Short mmCIF file of C-alpha atoms and ligand atoms in Angstrom, two decimals:
data_model
loop_
_atom_site.label_atom_id
_atom_site.label_comp_id
_atom_site.label_asym_id
_atom_site.label_seq_id
_atom_site.Cartn_x
_atom_site.Cartn_y
_atom_site.Cartn_z
CA MET A 1 -6.46 12.96 25.86
CA SER A 2 -9.90 11.48 25.32
CA GLU A 3 -10.37 8.50 23.07
CA LEU A 4 -11.40 9.68 19.66
CA LYS A 5 -13.50 7.17 17.72
CA VAL A 6 -12.61 6.64 14.08
CA LEU A 7 -14.09 4.18 11.61
CA SER A 8 -11.62 3.11 8.96
CA VAL A 9 -13.22 1.65 5.82
CA ALA A 10 -11.04 -0.56 3.63
CA SER A 11 -11.44 -3.29 1.04
CA GLU A 12 -8.43 -5.29 2.23
CA ILE A 13 -6.56 -5.70 5.49
CA PHE A 14 -3.35 -7.53 6.44
CA PRO A 15 -3.09 -10.35 7.44
CA LEU A 16 -6.59 -11.44 6.34
CA VAL A 17 -6.87 -10.23 2.74
CA LYS A 18 -4.06 -8.56 0.85
CA THR A 19 -3.30 -7.65 -2.73
CA GLY A 20 -0.88 -4.82 -1.96
CA GLY A 21 0.31 -2.12 0.38
CA LEU A 22 -3.22 -0.89 1.12
CA ALA A 23 -3.76 -4.00 3.22
CA ASP A 24 -0.55 -3.38 5.17
CA VAL A 25 -1.62 0.17 5.92
CA ALA A 26 -5.20 -0.71 6.87
CA GLY A 27 -3.86 -3.49 9.10
CA ALA A 28 -1.23 -1.40 10.89
CA LEU A 29 -3.07 1.90 11.28
CA PRO A 30 -5.39 0.94 14.18
CA ALA A 31 -2.60 -0.09 16.56
CA ALA A 32 -0.48 2.85 15.46
CA VAL A 33 -3.15 5.47 16.15
CA ALA A 34 -4.24 3.73 19.36
CA ARG A 35 -0.98 5.00 20.86
CA GLU A 36 -2.18 8.50 19.98
CA GLY A 37 -5.48 8.13 21.81
CA VAL A 38 -7.57 7.07 18.80
CA GLU A 39 -9.92 4.12 19.02
CA MET A 40 -10.14 2.83 15.47
CA ARG A 41 -12.27 0.04 14.15
CA THR A 42 -12.18 -1.11 10.58
CA LEU A 43 -15.10 -1.98 8.33
CA VAL A 44 -14.23 -4.59 5.73
CA PRO A 45 -16.22 -6.75 3.30
CA GLY A 46 -17.03 -10.18 4.71
CA TYR A 47 -14.89 -12.22 2.33
CA PRO A 48 -14.55 -15.90 3.33
CA ALA A 49 -11.05 -15.23 4.71
CA VAL A 50 -12.50 -12.58 7.02
CA ILE A 51 -15.62 -14.45 8.16
CA ALA A 52 -13.59 -17.60 8.89
CA LYS A 53 -11.26 -15.73 11.25
CA LEU A 54 -13.86 -13.62 13.04
CA ALA A 55 -14.02 -14.83 16.63
CA ASP A 56 -16.99 -14.27 18.95
CA ALA A 57 -18.73 -12.23 16.31
CA SER A 58 -22.00 -10.58 17.17
CA THR A 59 -24.55 -9.20 14.74
CA THR A 60 -24.84 -5.48 15.15
CA ARG A 61 -27.09 -4.56 12.27
CA ASP A 62 -29.34 -6.35 9.78
CA TYR A 63 -30.17 -5.32 6.24
CA ALA A 64 -33.19 -6.90 4.56
CA ASP A 65 -31.75 -5.92 1.20
CA LEU A 66 -28.22 -4.62 0.70
CA PHE A 67 -27.68 -4.32 -3.04
CA GLY A 68 -29.57 -7.45 -3.96
CA GLY A 69 -29.71 -9.64 -0.89
CA PRO A 70 -29.92 -9.81 2.88
CA ALA A 71 -26.89 -8.83 4.91
CA ARG A 72 -25.73 -8.24 8.42
CA VAL A 73 -22.86 -6.41 10.01
CA LEU A 74 -20.75 -8.59 12.27
CA ALA A 75 -18.55 -7.12 14.98
CA GLY A 76 -15.63 -9.09 16.32
CA LYS A 77 -11.92 -9.61 16.50
CA ALA A 78 -9.77 -11.29 13.90
CA ALA A 79 -5.98 -11.48 13.94
CA GLY A 80 -5.93 -8.90 16.72
CA LEU A 81 -7.98 -6.40 14.70
CA ASP A 82 -11.28 -4.87 15.83
CA LEU A 83 -13.47 -5.37 12.82
CA PHE A 84 -16.91 -4.78 11.45
CA ALA A 85 -17.47 -7.17 8.57
CA ILE A 86 -20.31 -7.04 6.07
CA ASP A 87 -21.68 -10.57 5.96
CA ALA A 88 -23.42 -10.42 2.59
CA PRO A 89 -22.89 -13.75 0.84
CA HIS A 90 -24.39 -12.52 -2.45
CA LEU A 91 -21.66 -9.88 -2.63
CA PHE A 92 -18.62 -11.21 -0.81
CA ASP A 93 -18.76 -14.98 -0.35
CA ARG A 94 -16.27 -15.59 -3.16
CA PRO A 95 -12.83 -17.08 -2.71
CA GLY A 96 -9.54 -15.64 -3.91
CA ASN A 97 -8.72 -12.14 -5.03
CA PRO A 98 -11.13 -9.57 -3.57
CA TYR A 99 -11.69 -7.77 -6.87
CA LEU A 100 -11.25 -10.35 -9.62
CA GLY A 101 -13.18 -13.45 -10.59
CA PRO A 102 -11.60 -16.75 -11.64
CA ASP A 103 -11.28 -15.42 -15.21
CA GLY A 104 -8.90 -12.74 -13.93
CA LEU A 105 -11.39 -9.98 -14.76
CA ASP A 106 -13.13 -7.57 -12.38
CA TRP A 107 -16.26 -9.08 -10.85
CA PRO A 108 -19.11 -7.67 -12.97
CA ASP A 109 -20.92 -6.44 -9.85
CA ASN A 110 -18.00 -4.56 -8.28
CA ALA A 111 -20.01 -1.33 -8.46
CA ARG A 112 -22.60 -2.91 -6.16
CA ARG A 113 -20.11 -4.70 -3.92
CA PHE A 114 -18.20 -1.55 -3.08
CA ALA A 115 -21.26 0.68 -2.98
CA ALA A 116 -22.35 -1.68 -0.19
CA LEU A 117 -19.04 -1.06 1.60
CA GLY A 118 -19.58 2.70 1.34
CA ARG A 119 -23.25 2.48 2.34
CA VAL A 120 -22.56 0.47 5.49
CA GLY A 121 -19.58 2.70 6.35
CA ALA A 122 -21.84 5.74 6.13
CA ASP A 123 -24.56 4.05 8.18
CA ILE A 124 -22.11 3.27 10.97
CA GLY A 125 -20.95 6.88 10.69
CA LEU A 126 -24.54 7.98 11.22
CA GLY A 127 -24.86 5.97 14.40
CA ALA A 128 -26.29 2.65 13.18
CA ILE A 129 -24.22 0.78 15.77
CA ASP A 130 -24.81 2.15 19.24
CA ALA A 131 -21.68 0.71 20.75
CA PHE A 132 -19.43 2.53 18.29
CA ARG A 133 -20.38 5.99 17.10
CA PRO A 134 -17.40 7.34 15.17
CA GLN A 135 -16.52 11.03 15.12
CA VAL A 136 -14.56 10.51 11.91
CA VAL A 137 -15.00 8.11 8.99
CA HIS A 138 -11.75 7.46 7.11
CA ALA A 139 -12.14 5.80 3.71
CA HIS A 140 -9.33 4.17 1.74
CA ASP A 141 -9.25 4.24 -2.07
CA TRP A 142 -12.16 4.03 -4.51
CA GLN A 143 -13.63 0.90 -2.96
CA ALA A 144 -14.52 2.82 0.22
CA ALA A 145 -14.97 6.21 -1.41
CA LEU A 146 -18.77 6.23 -1.40
CA ALA A 147 -18.79 6.32 2.42
CA PRO A 148 -17.95 10.04 2.56
CA ALA A 149 -20.25 10.63 -0.44
CA TYR A 150 -23.23 9.02 1.32
CA LEU A 151 -22.37 10.99 4.45
CA HIS A 152 -22.23 14.22 2.49
CA TYR A 153 -25.79 13.70 1.27
CA ALA A 154 -27.14 12.50 4.65
CA ASP A 155 -29.55 14.62 6.64
CA GLY A 156 -28.70 15.75 10.14
CA PRO A 157 -25.42 15.57 12.00
CA ARG A 158 -22.64 13.51 10.48
CA PRO A 159 -19.06 12.64 11.45
CA GLY A 160 -16.03 14.24 9.84
CA THR A 161 -14.72 12.50 6.73
CA ALA A 162 -11.32 11.82 5.22
CA ILE A 163 -10.29 9.82 2.20
CA THR A 164 -6.83 8.46 1.49
CA ILE A 165 -5.61 7.90 -2.05
CA HIS A 166 -3.30 4.90 -2.10
CA ASN A 167 -3.22 4.77 -5.87
CA ILE A 168 -5.01 7.20 -8.15
CA ALA A 169 -4.71 4.75 -11.05
CA PHE A 170 -7.69 2.86 -9.65
CA GLN A 171 -10.78 5.04 -9.66
CA GLY A 172 -13.94 2.92 -9.61
CA HIS A 173 -15.47 4.30 -12.81
CA PHE A 174 -18.82 2.69 -13.73
CA PRO A 175 -21.68 3.23 -16.18
CA ALA A 176 -24.30 5.77 -15.14
CA SER A 177 -26.89 2.96 -15.08
CA ILE A 178 -25.68 1.96 -11.60
CA PHE A 179 -26.68 5.34 -10.20
CA ALA A 180 -30.35 4.40 -9.74
CA GLU A 181 -29.30 1.59 -7.40
CA LEU A 182 -27.11 3.71 -5.17
CA GLY A 183 -29.93 5.43 -3.27
CA LEU A 184 -28.33 8.86 -3.61
CA PRO A 185 -30.49 11.96 -4.24
CA ALA A 186 -31.15 12.62 -7.93
CA GLY A 187 -29.08 15.80 -7.72
CA ALA A 188 -25.97 13.75 -6.96
CA LEU A 189 -25.60 12.71 -10.60
CA THR A 190 -23.89 15.94 -11.60
CA ILE A 191 -20.40 17.22 -11.94
CA ASP A 192 -20.66 18.54 -8.36
CA GLY A 193 -21.42 15.03 -7.17
CA ILE A 194 -20.71 11.53 -8.37
CA GLU A 195 -20.98 12.04 -12.16
CA TYR A 196 -17.69 11.41 -13.95
CA PHE A 197 -17.16 11.47 -17.72
CA GLY A 198 -20.77 10.51 -18.31
CA GLY A 199 -20.68 7.65 -15.82
CA VAL A 200 -20.21 7.54 -12.08
CA GLY A 201 -16.83 7.85 -10.40
CA TYR A 202 -16.49 6.51 -6.89
CA LEU A 203 -13.06 7.95 -6.18
CA LYS A 204 -14.04 11.19 -7.85
CA ALA A 205 -17.06 11.48 -5.56
CA GLY A 206 -14.99 10.68 -2.49
CA LEU A 207 -12.38 13.29 -3.39
CA LEU A 208 -14.97 15.95 -4.01
CA LEU A 209 -17.19 15.24 -1.02
CA SER A 210 -14.77 14.34 1.82
CA ASP A 211 -13.77 17.00 4.31
CA ARG A 212 -10.11 16.17 3.84
CA ILE A 213 -8.00 14.21 1.36
CA THR A 214 -4.75 12.52 2.14
CA THR A 215 -2.36 10.55 0.03
CA VAL A 216 0.58 8.46 1.08
CA SER A 217 3.50 10.84 0.48
CA PRO A 218 4.00 14.59 0.05
CA THR A 219 5.63 14.15 -3.36
CA TYR A 220 2.72 12.05 -4.65
CA ALA A 221 0.35 14.72 -3.27
CA ARG A 222 2.08 17.24 -5.52
CA GLU A 223 2.36 14.87 -8.49
CA ILE A 224 -1.34 14.01 -8.62
CA MET A 225 -2.20 17.67 -8.96
CA THR A 226 -0.42 17.71 -12.34
CA PRO A 227 -1.90 16.55 -15.65
CA GLU A 228 1.02 14.13 -16.13
CA SER A 229 0.25 12.14 -12.99
CA GLY A 230 -3.28 13.06 -11.93
CA MET A 231 -4.96 10.52 -14.22
CA ALA A 232 -7.68 13.05 -15.07
CA LEU A 233 -8.40 13.90 -11.42
CA ASP A 234 -5.67 16.56 -11.18
CA GLY A 235 -8.05 19.43 -11.94
CA LEU A 236 -10.43 18.38 -9.20
CA LEU A 237 -7.53 17.96 -6.78
CA ARG A 238 -6.21 21.41 -7.61
CA THR A 239 -9.56 22.91 -6.69
CA ARG A 240 -9.29 21.11 -3.35
CA ALA A 241 -5.57 21.75 -2.82
CA ALA A 242 -6.13 23.28 0.61
CA ALA A 243 -7.72 20.02 1.79
CA VAL A 244 -4.97 17.73 0.42
CA GLN A 245 -2.11 16.44 2.55
CA GLY A 246 0.61 13.80 2.06
CA ILE A 247 1.38 11.46 4.96
CA VAL A 248 4.09 8.88 4.31
CA ASN A 249 3.26 5.35 5.42
CA GLY A 250 5.16 3.46 8.06
CA ILE A 251 5.75 -0.26 8.31
CA ASP A 252 4.81 -2.46 11.22
CA ASP A 253 8.10 -2.82 13.05
CA THR A 254 6.92 -5.90 14.89
CA VAL A 255 6.14 -7.72 11.63
CA TRP A 256 9.36 -6.33 10.12
CA ASN A 257 12.04 -6.79 12.75
CA PRO A 258 15.29 -8.50 11.68
CA ALA A 259 16.18 -9.21 15.31
CA THR A 260 13.16 -11.46 15.83
CA ASP A 261 11.95 -12.38 12.33
CA ALA A 262 11.29 -16.14 12.21
CA ALA A 263 11.47 -16.18 8.41
CA LEU A 264 15.19 -15.44 8.35
CA ALA A 265 18.12 -17.84 8.27
CA GLN A 266 19.85 -15.60 10.80
CA ASN A 267 18.51 -12.84 13.03
CA TYR A 268 20.57 -9.66 13.29
CA SER A 269 20.44 -6.01 14.23
CA ALA A 270 22.38 -2.86 13.37
CA LEU A 271 24.84 -3.82 16.10
CA ARG A 272 25.39 -7.26 14.59
CA ILE A 273 25.08 -6.35 10.92
CA ASP A 274 27.95 -8.65 9.98
CA MET A 275 25.71 -11.63 10.69
CA ARG A 276 23.36 -10.49 7.94
CA VAL A 277 25.52 -12.22 5.32
CA ARG A 278 24.14 -15.61 6.36
CA ASN A 279 20.81 -14.53 4.98
CA LYS A 280 22.48 -13.57 1.73
CA SER A 281 24.01 -16.98 1.53
CA ALA A 282 20.65 -18.65 2.33
CA LEU A 283 18.91 -16.56 -0.31
CA GLN A 284 21.53 -17.36 -2.94
CA THR A 285 21.17 -21.05 -2.17
CA ARG A 286 17.37 -20.86 -2.25
CA MET A 287 17.50 -19.15 -5.65
CA GLY A 288 20.27 -21.34 -7.06
CA LEU A 289 22.63 -18.39 -7.53
CA ALA A 290 26.32 -19.19 -7.86
CA GLY A 291 29.55 -17.39 -7.09
CA GLY A 292 29.38 -16.86 -3.37
CA VAL A 293 28.58 -13.97 -1.08
CA ASN A 294 31.01 -11.56 -2.70
CA ARG A 295 28.83 -11.16 -5.75
CA PRO A 296 26.52 -8.13 -5.38
CA LEU A 297 22.95 -9.35 -5.02
CA PHE A 298 20.09 -7.20 -6.27
CA SER A 299 16.53 -8.14 -5.53
CA VAL A 300 12.91 -7.29 -6.25
CA VAL A 301 9.75 -8.05 -4.29
CA SER A 302 6.84 -6.67 -6.23
CA ARG A 303 3.62 -6.88 -8.10
CA LEU A 304 4.63 -7.18 -11.74
CA SER A 305 2.70 -4.33 -13.32
CA ASP A 306 3.42 -1.39 -15.56
CA GLN A 307 3.46 0.90 -12.50
CA LYS A 308 6.45 -0.90 -11.05
CA GLY A 309 8.71 -0.34 -14.08
CA LEU A 310 10.19 -3.83 -14.01
CA ASP A 311 10.33 -3.95 -17.79
CA LEU A 312 13.10 -1.36 -17.37
CA LEU A 313 14.99 -3.76 -15.14
CA LEU A 314 14.54 -6.54 -17.67
CA GLU A 315 16.16 -4.24 -20.22
CA ALA A 316 19.04 -3.30 -17.93
CA LEU A 317 19.56 -6.87 -16.71
CA PRO A 318 22.10 -8.12 -19.29
CA GLY A 319 24.37 -5.16 -18.46
CA LEU A 320 24.06 -5.85 -14.76
CA ILE A 321 24.93 -9.52 -15.16
CA ALA A 322 27.86 -8.70 -17.44
CA LYS A 323 29.27 -6.54 -14.65
CA GLY A 324 28.99 -9.35 -12.11
CA GLY A 325 25.65 -8.55 -10.50
CA GLN A 326 23.00 -11.10 -9.55
CA LEU A 327 19.24 -10.75 -9.40
CA ALA A 328 16.68 -12.50 -7.21
CA LEU A 329 13.08 -11.66 -8.02
CA LEU A 330 9.87 -12.50 -6.19
CA GLY A 331 6.74 -11.31 -7.89
CA SER A 332 3.64 -12.03 -9.88
CA GLY A 333 1.24 -10.26 -12.16
CA ASP A 334 1.73 -9.26 -15.76
CA ARG A 335 2.20 -12.40 -17.89
CA ALA A 336 4.84 -10.88 -20.19
CA LEU A 337 6.98 -9.81 -17.24
CA GLU A 338 6.60 -13.17 -15.55
CA GLU A 339 7.77 -14.82 -18.76
CA GLY A 340 10.56 -12.30 -19.27
CA PHE A 341 12.12 -12.89 -15.87
CA THR A 342 11.57 -16.65 -16.07
CA ALA A 343 13.41 -16.69 -19.40
CA ALA A 344 16.23 -14.57 -17.99
CA ALA A 345 16.62 -17.04 -15.11
CA ALA A 346 16.59 -19.99 -17.50
CA ALA A 347 19.28 -18.40 -19.65
CA ARG A 348 21.55 -17.48 -16.72
CA PRO A 349 20.57 -19.59 -13.70
CA ASP A 350 23.86 -18.75 -11.98
CA SER A 351 23.00 -15.05 -12.04
CA VAL A 352 19.21 -14.72 -12.07
CA GLY A 353 16.70 -16.49 -9.89
CA CYS A 354 13.01 -15.85 -9.87
CA VAL A 355 10.03 -17.06 -7.91
CA ILE A 356 6.79 -16.26 -9.65
CA GLY A 357 4.17 -16.06 -6.97
CA TYR A 358 3.24 -14.39 -3.76
CA ASP A 359 5.15 -15.50 -0.68
CA GLU A 360 5.02 -13.33 2.43
CA LYS A 361 7.65 -15.36 4.27
CA LEU A 362 10.12 -15.45 1.40
CA ALA A 363 9.74 -11.67 1.02
CA HIS A 364 11.34 -11.34 4.44
CA LEU A 365 14.37 -13.44 3.45
CA PHE A 366 14.73 -11.35 0.29
CA GLN A 367 14.92 -8.17 2.37
CA ALA A 368 17.40 -9.71 4.79
CA GLY A 369 19.59 -11.30 2.14
CA ALA A 370 19.85 -8.77 -0.66
CA ASP A 371 22.54 -6.12 -0.91
CA PHE A 372 20.22 -3.90 -2.93
CA ILE A 373 16.46 -3.70 -3.53
CA VAL A 374 15.47 -2.31 -6.91
CA VAL A 375 12.26 -0.25 -7.19
CA PRO A 376 12.17 1.33 -10.65
CA SER A 377 8.52 2.46 -10.46
CA ARG A 378 7.10 4.81 -13.08
CA PHE A 379 4.95 6.20 -10.28
CA GLU A 380 4.75 5.17 -6.65
CA PRO A 381 2.29 6.73 -4.21
CA CYS A 382 4.38 5.61 -1.25
CA GLY A 383 5.94 2.18 -1.68
CA LEU A 384 6.54 -0.11 1.27
CA THR A 385 9.24 -2.44 -0.01
CA GLN A 386 11.90 0.28 0.15
CA LEU A 387 10.88 0.94 3.77
CA CYS A 388 11.24 -2.75 4.60
CA ALA A 389 14.60 -2.69 2.80
CA LEU A 390 15.84 0.22 4.90
CA ARG A 391 14.87 -1.54 8.09
CA TYR A 392 16.56 -4.76 6.96
CA GLY A 393 19.78 -3.15 5.73
CA ALA A 394 19.22 -3.74 2.02
CA VAL A 395 20.15 -0.58 0.11
CA PRO A 396 17.22 0.68 -1.99
CA ILE A 397 17.79 1.77 -5.59
CA VAL A 398 14.69 3.75 -6.49
CA ALA A 399 13.20 5.93 -9.17
CA ARG A 400 12.88 9.44 -7.77
CA VAL A 401 9.08 9.55 -7.88
CA GLY A 402 6.30 9.73 -5.28
CA GLY A 403 7.04 8.22 -1.91
CA LEU A 404 10.30 6.75 -3.18
CA ALA A 405 11.64 10.30 -3.51
CA ASP A 406 10.51 11.08 0.04
CA THR A 407 11.89 8.04 1.83
CA VAL A 408 15.30 7.31 0.31
CA ILE A 409 18.22 9.73 0.63
CA ASP A 410 20.46 9.52 -2.41
CA ALA A 411 24.14 8.83 -1.80
CA ASN A 412 25.24 12.00 -3.57
CA GLN A 413 28.30 13.87 -2.43
CA ALA A 414 26.52 16.16 0.01
CA ALA A 415 24.46 13.41 1.66
CA THR A 416 27.45 11.10 1.82
CA ALA A 417 29.60 13.83 3.39
CA ALA A 418 26.84 14.55 5.90
CA GLY A 419 26.60 10.84 6.66
CA VAL A 420 22.86 10.64 5.96
CA ALA A 421 22.64 8.75 2.65
CA THR A 422 20.46 5.63 2.66
CA GLY A 423 20.25 4.57 -0.98
CA ILE A 424 20.37 5.47 -4.64
CA GLN A 425 17.86 7.49 -6.62
CA PHE A 426 17.68 7.74 -10.37
CA TYR A 427 15.53 9.75 -12.75
CA PRO A 428 13.72 9.54 -15.07
CA PRO A 429 12.27 6.03 -14.80
CA SER A 430 14.04 4.76 -17.92
CA ALA A 431 16.29 1.78 -18.63
CA GLU A 432 19.28 4.10 -19.17
CA ALA A 433 18.83 5.98 -15.90
CA LEU A 434 18.24 2.72 -14.06
CA ALA A 435 21.40 1.23 -15.59
CA TYR A 436 23.33 4.23 -14.32
CA GLY A 437 21.81 3.70 -10.85
CA LEU A 438 22.85 0.04 -10.97
CA ASP A 439 26.38 1.07 -11.95
CA ARG A 440 26.53 3.40 -8.97
CA ALA A 441 25.39 0.52 -6.78
CA LEU A 442 28.09 -1.77 -8.14
CA GLU A 443 30.64 0.91 -7.36
CA ILE A 444 29.35 1.23 -3.81
CA GLY A 445 29.44 -2.56 -3.58
CA ARG A 446 33.20 -2.44 -4.25
CA ASP A 447 33.64 -0.17 -1.22
CA PRO A 448 32.82 -2.26 1.86
CA ALA A 449 33.03 0.69 4.26
CA MET A 450 30.61 2.72 2.17
CA SER A 451 28.22 -0.22 1.73
CA ARG A 452 28.19 -0.80 5.44
CA ARG A 453 27.54 2.85 6.17
CA LEU A 454 24.58 2.99 3.79
CA LYS A 455 23.11 -0.18 5.25
CA LEU A 456 23.49 1.10 8.80
CA ASN A 457 22.02 4.50 7.95
CA GLY A 458 19.00 2.71 6.53
CA MET A 459 18.62 0.45 9.53
CA ARG A 460 18.76 3.45 11.84
CA SER A 461 16.27 5.57 9.93
CA ASP A 462 12.76 5.75 11.35
CA VAL A 463 10.35 3.89 9.08
CA SER A 464 7.92 3.10 11.88
CA TRP A 465 4.33 4.21 12.21
CA ARG A 466 5.09 6.62 15.08
CA GLY A 467 5.41 9.81 13.02
CA PRO A 468 2.62 8.97 10.55
CA ALA A 469 0.28 7.98 13.39
CA GLN A 470 0.76 11.38 15.00
CA ARG A 471 -0.13 13.05 11.73
CA TYR A 472 -3.28 10.95 11.24
CA ALA A 473 -4.32 11.55 14.84
CA ALA A 474 -3.92 15.31 14.38
CA LEU A 475 -6.02 15.09 11.23
CA TYR A 476 -8.76 13.13 13.01
CA ARG A 477 -8.82 15.65 15.87
CA ALA A 478 -9.22 18.50 13.41
CA LEU A 479 -12.12 16.70 11.72
CA ALA A 480 -13.93 15.19 14.70
CA ARG A 481 -17.68 15.72 14.78
CA PRO A 482 -18.94 16.20 17.32
CA ALA A 483 -15.72 17.93 18.32
CA GLU A 484 -14.03 16.57 21.40
P1 LIG B 501 1.79 -1.92 -3.99
O1 LIG B 501 0.80 -1.78 -2.92
O2 LIG B 501 1.69 -0.88 -5.05
O3 LIG B 501 1.86 -3.29 -4.56
P2 LIG B 501 3.75 -1.46 -1.87
O4 LIG B 501 5.23 -1.41 -1.93
O5 LIG B 501 3.06 -0.35 -1.18
O6 LIG B 501 3.25 -1.65 -3.37
O7 LIG B 501 3.27 -2.75 -1.09
C1 LIG B 501 3.49 -4.03 -1.56
C2 LIG B 501 3.39 -5.00 -0.42
O8 LIG B 501 3.18 -6.28 -0.94
C3 LIG B 501 4.64 -5.07 0.41
O9 LIG B 501 4.27 -5.44 1.72
C4 LIG B 501 5.43 -6.19 -0.29
O10 LIG B 501 6.36 -6.81 0.54
C5 LIG B 501 4.32 -7.11 -0.68
N1 LIG B 501 4.55 -7.93 -1.87
C6 LIG B 501 4.45 -7.56 -3.17
N2 LIG B 501 4.68 -8.60 -3.99
C7 LIG B 501 4.93 -9.65 -3.20
C8 LIG B 501 5.22 -11.04 -3.45
N3 LIG B 501 5.31 -11.52 -4.68
N4 LIG B 501 5.40 -11.84 -2.38
C9 LIG B 501 5.31 -11.35 -1.13
N5 LIG B 501 5.04 -10.08 -0.83
C10 LIG B 501 4.84 -9.24 -1.85
C1 LIG B 502 -0.72 1.49 -3.15
C2 LIG B 502 0.51 2.12 -3.79
C3 LIG B 502 1.75 2.02 -2.94
C4 LIG B 502 1.47 2.33 -1.48
C5 LIG B 502 0.31 1.47 -0.99
C6 LIG B 502 -0.03 1.74 0.47
O1 LIG B 502 -0.79 0.14 -3.38
O2 LIG B 502 0.75 1.56 -5.07
O3 LIG B 502 2.75 2.91 -3.41
O4 LIG B 502 2.61 2.08 -0.70
O5 LIG B 502 -0.82 1.73 -1.74
O6 LIG B 502 -0.35 3.09 0.70
#
């Protein structure tokens, strides 16, 4: 197999800059597809956290004016990743969250910042950097979506293009006034181009103008073609149905390995699953939860947003506590949810513990210590926390939507009899259905043999990048230009 060159374009990448699962995927994909004969480099904005870590960087391309100031493209390694970073201080030299200013609102120039990401991605696709001429450009989400759009409108030969939807809720919709700055042909401001509801739509353009579209699970691929879940892009996606494919994410099994994980109180494996309980005990102590290791421990590691459905858990929580359950929550986001869980912990500190914040290391202890991980999302393109839970032997309780439906096998009679169940699904995403799912979990918790079987099935299921990497590599080979 020859080495196929692919440029991945992403606005965040683990471990340098992360707000969610997109960063995990962008960070893990290059090593995963390398095993399939794909040489992937990733183009990212030169945020301070990226520039600071870039070792032995060389300048590969200068821009006299990239959306309002000079810029250069640096090439180098950071945290083991082969990166191109856009060093454009006027756009990216800002600390903290990559999208939001200190006031918690979107940076007012996000249209320019991420047009720059797309522009540079397209330029590299067109051969701007001699040492790396990609045959495929793979853009992630709206922030990178102009790369395939610029490539579509470029003259002469261009690489193949793919775009991955990690979350269709975020679309990059801006006023039409930005169009004049984008440097696209005048004809691009139409419904067949970048125009979207009278403004410009970055994701819309990427979906229309990429050769292929992927999203992060087959079920989400189907859901986003319906008016209920397509967030106004379902019609467009239906017209492109033949180009749409769902590829479930993996998790990095070196980052997530209970046998070697330094963040745990006790390392363990499927063969030594009994030792896992020491992590439960450590987690209960850390969260101030009382009653010992026989109390069923439910946990959550999540952004606190409407998508994640945690208001439903807040509603079901008194019932869960009344039946002896405990909750440990790690999360941040929506103020009302933060306050809701904080109040619940204050009212019943023996039964509810919460850490409001973002803590990568603690997330690992949560996965290793909990009996159950609750993911009551209203929609979930893929979801990674349930994959981590499976690998760590925490039984996922999930709403049967998107990637949650595709990755957890409900412990119904048939699956239990066949010995393949890995968790609990409930539907619809409502407090009542969740409460029923929690009741089923409590029942399973009273059956040690059954609990153990579910945990072991999860730990033995393949949540690695191997399968997904093969699917991405096949996609890249089908798209490569010039062909191999
Ligand atoms: P999303 O990207 O929609 O937030 P995912 O489940 O795909 O959801 O990915 C979330 C990622 O962020 C996972 O790696 C999860 O462990 C991590 N995460 C979310 N919230 C926290 C938190 N408060 N502390 C640590 N890690 C978190
Ligand atoms: C998005 C989705 C999440 C998915 C992640 C990585 O953040 O909300 O479901 O797992 O992207 O693809």
